[in-house]
Amino acid sequence: MPVWWLWHEEAFWISGTTTRVWCRQLRRDPRASLCIEALAPVPGHVGVDGRAEARLLPDFDIWPISRRLVDKYTAPGDVEAFFANMQTEPRLLFRLVPDVWRAIDMRVYEGKRADREYQARNR
């Protein structure tokens, strides 16, 4: 599922709404993985595994971090309108602290050993 994410205070912050299926599932079972793909300057990705802690109003003020997400992902002329609309939705944030980090440089990645063996047998 594509998500908006922000690295802030040693955690990834992920935005969603309480009505989305993935948000409901993550609240029931907080085990999560996040994969961040990049094409430049090096094609590859970073993956993390951890537990996603739900943060909701009124116990946690989600708006400062939500605003940072809007600033990151929205065109400058659209920020205010987007943020105002976001505040009308049943929003929450997830705080994902990585337990496991992975990074793959696609310039040298040859695939998993099992995949390479399967391909070799089926040529």
Coordinates of C-alpha atoms in Angstrom, one line a residue:
M1 CA 0.0 0.0 0.0
P2 CA 1.6 3.4 -0.9
V3 CA 1.7 5.6 2.1
W4 CA 3.0 9.1 3.1
W5 CA 5.9 8.7 5.5
L6 CA 8.2 11.0 7.4
W7 CA 11.4 10.2 9.2
H8 CA 11.2 12.2 12.4
E9 CA 12.7 11.7 15.9
E10 CA 14.1 8.3 15.3
A11 CA 10.9 6.8 13.8
F12 CA 8.9 6.7 10.6
W13 CA 5.5 8.5 10.8
I14 CA 2.8 7.2 8.5
S15 CA -0.5 9.0 7.9
G16 CA -3.9 7.4 7.4
T17 CA -7.6 7.6 8.3
T18 CA -9.3 5.5 10.8
T19 CA -11.7 4.2 8.2
R20 CA -9.1 2.7 5.9
V21 CA -8.9 -1.1 5.9
W22 CA -5.1 -1.1 6.3
C23 CA -5.3 1.3 9.2
R24 CA -7.8 -0.9 11.0
Q25 CA -5.7 -4.0 10.3
L26 CA -2.5 -2.3 11.6
R27 CA -4.3 -1.2 14.8
R28 CA -5.3 -4.9 15.4
D29 CA -1.9 -6.3 14.5
P30 CA 0.9 -3.7 14.7
R31 CA 3.6 -5.7 13.0
A32 CA 4.6 -3.7 10.0
S33 CA 7.1 -3.4 7.2
L34 CA 7.9 -0.3 5.2
C35 CA 9.7 -0.3 1.9
I36 CA 11.1 2.9 0.5
E37 CA 12.0 2.8 -3.1
A38 CA 14.5 5.1 -4.8
L39 CA 15.6 5.5 -8.4
A40 CA 18.3 8.2 -7.9
P41 CA 21.1 8.6 -7.2
V42 CA 21.2 4.8 -6.9
P43 CA 18.4 2.4 -7.8
G44 CA 17.4 0.4 -4.8
H45 CA 15.3 0.3 -1.7
V46 CA 15.4 0.5 2.1
G47 CA 13.1 -1.8 4.1
V48 CA 12.3 -1.7 7.8
D49 CA 10.4 -4.0 10.0
G50 CA 8.9 -3.0 13.4
R51 CA 5.8 -2.3 15.3
A52 CA 3.5 0.5 14.3
E53 CA 2.0 2.4 17.3
A54 CA -1.3 4.1 16.5
R55 CA -1.4 7.8 17.6
L56 CA -4.9 9.4 17.8
L57 CA -6.5 12.5 18.9
P58 CA -7.2 13.6 21.6
D59 CA -4.4 11.7 23.4
F60 CA -1.8 12.7 20.8
D61 CA -1.7 15.9 18.8
I62 CA -1.3 14.5 15.3
W63 CA -1.4 17.9 13.5
P64 CA 2.2 19.1 13.7
I65 CA 3.5 15.9 12.1
S66 CA 0.6 15.7 9.7
R67 CA 1.5 19.2 8.6
R68 CA 5.1 18.2 7.9
L69 CA 3.8 15.3 5.8
V70 CA 1.7 17.7 3.8
D71 CA 4.6 20.0 3.3
K72 CA 6.7 17.1 2.1
Y73 CA 4.2 15.6 -0.4
T74 CA 2.0 18.5 -1.6
A75 CA 2.9 21.3 -4.1
P76 CA 3.6 24.6 -2.4
G77 CA 0.4 26.3 -3.7
D78 CA -1.8 23.5 -2.5
V79 CA -0.5 23.0 1.1
E80 CA -3.0 25.1 3.0
A81 CA -6.1 23.8 1.2
F82 CA -4.9 20.2 1.5
F83 CA -4.0 20.5 5.2
A84 CA -7.4 22.2 5.9
N85 CA -9.2 19.3 4.2
M86 CA -7.1 16.7 6.0
Q87 CA -8.3 18.2 9.3
T88 CA -11.9 17.3 8.4
E89 CA -11.1 13.6 8.1
P90 CA -10.8 11.0 10.9
R91 CA -7.0 11.0 10.9
L92 CA -4.4 9.1 12.8
L93 CA -0.7 8.6 12.6
F94 CA 1.4 5.5 13.1
R95 CA 4.8 5.7 14.6
L96 CA 7.0 2.9 13.3
V97 CA 10.3 2.4 15.1
P98 CA 12.5 0.0 13.1
D99 CA 13.7 -3.2 14.6
V100 CA 15.3 -4.5 11.4
W101 CA 16.8 -2.4 8.5
R102 CA 17.6 -3.7 5.0
A103 CA 19.1 -1.9 2.1
I104 CA 19.4 -3.2 -1.5
D105 CA 21.5 -1.6 -4.2
M106 CA 19.9 -2.8 -7.4
R107 CA 23.1 -2.2 -9.4
V108 CA 24.6 -5.3 -7.8
Y109 CA 21.5 -7.2 -6.5
E110 CA 21.2 -10.7 -8.1
G111 CA 18.0 -11.8 -6.4
K112 CA 17.5 -14.3 -3.6
R113 CA 19.5 -17.5 -3.7
A114 CA 16.3 -19.6 -4.1
D115 CA 15.1 -17.5 -7.0
R116 CA 18.5 -17.8 -8.8
E117 CA 18.5 -21.6 -8.2
Y118 CA 15.0 -21.9 -9.6
Q119 CA 15.8 -19.9 -12.7
A120 CA 19.0 -21.9 -13.3
R121 CA 17.0 -25.2 -13.1
N122 CA 14.3 -23.9 -15.5
R123 CA 16.4 -22.5 -18.3

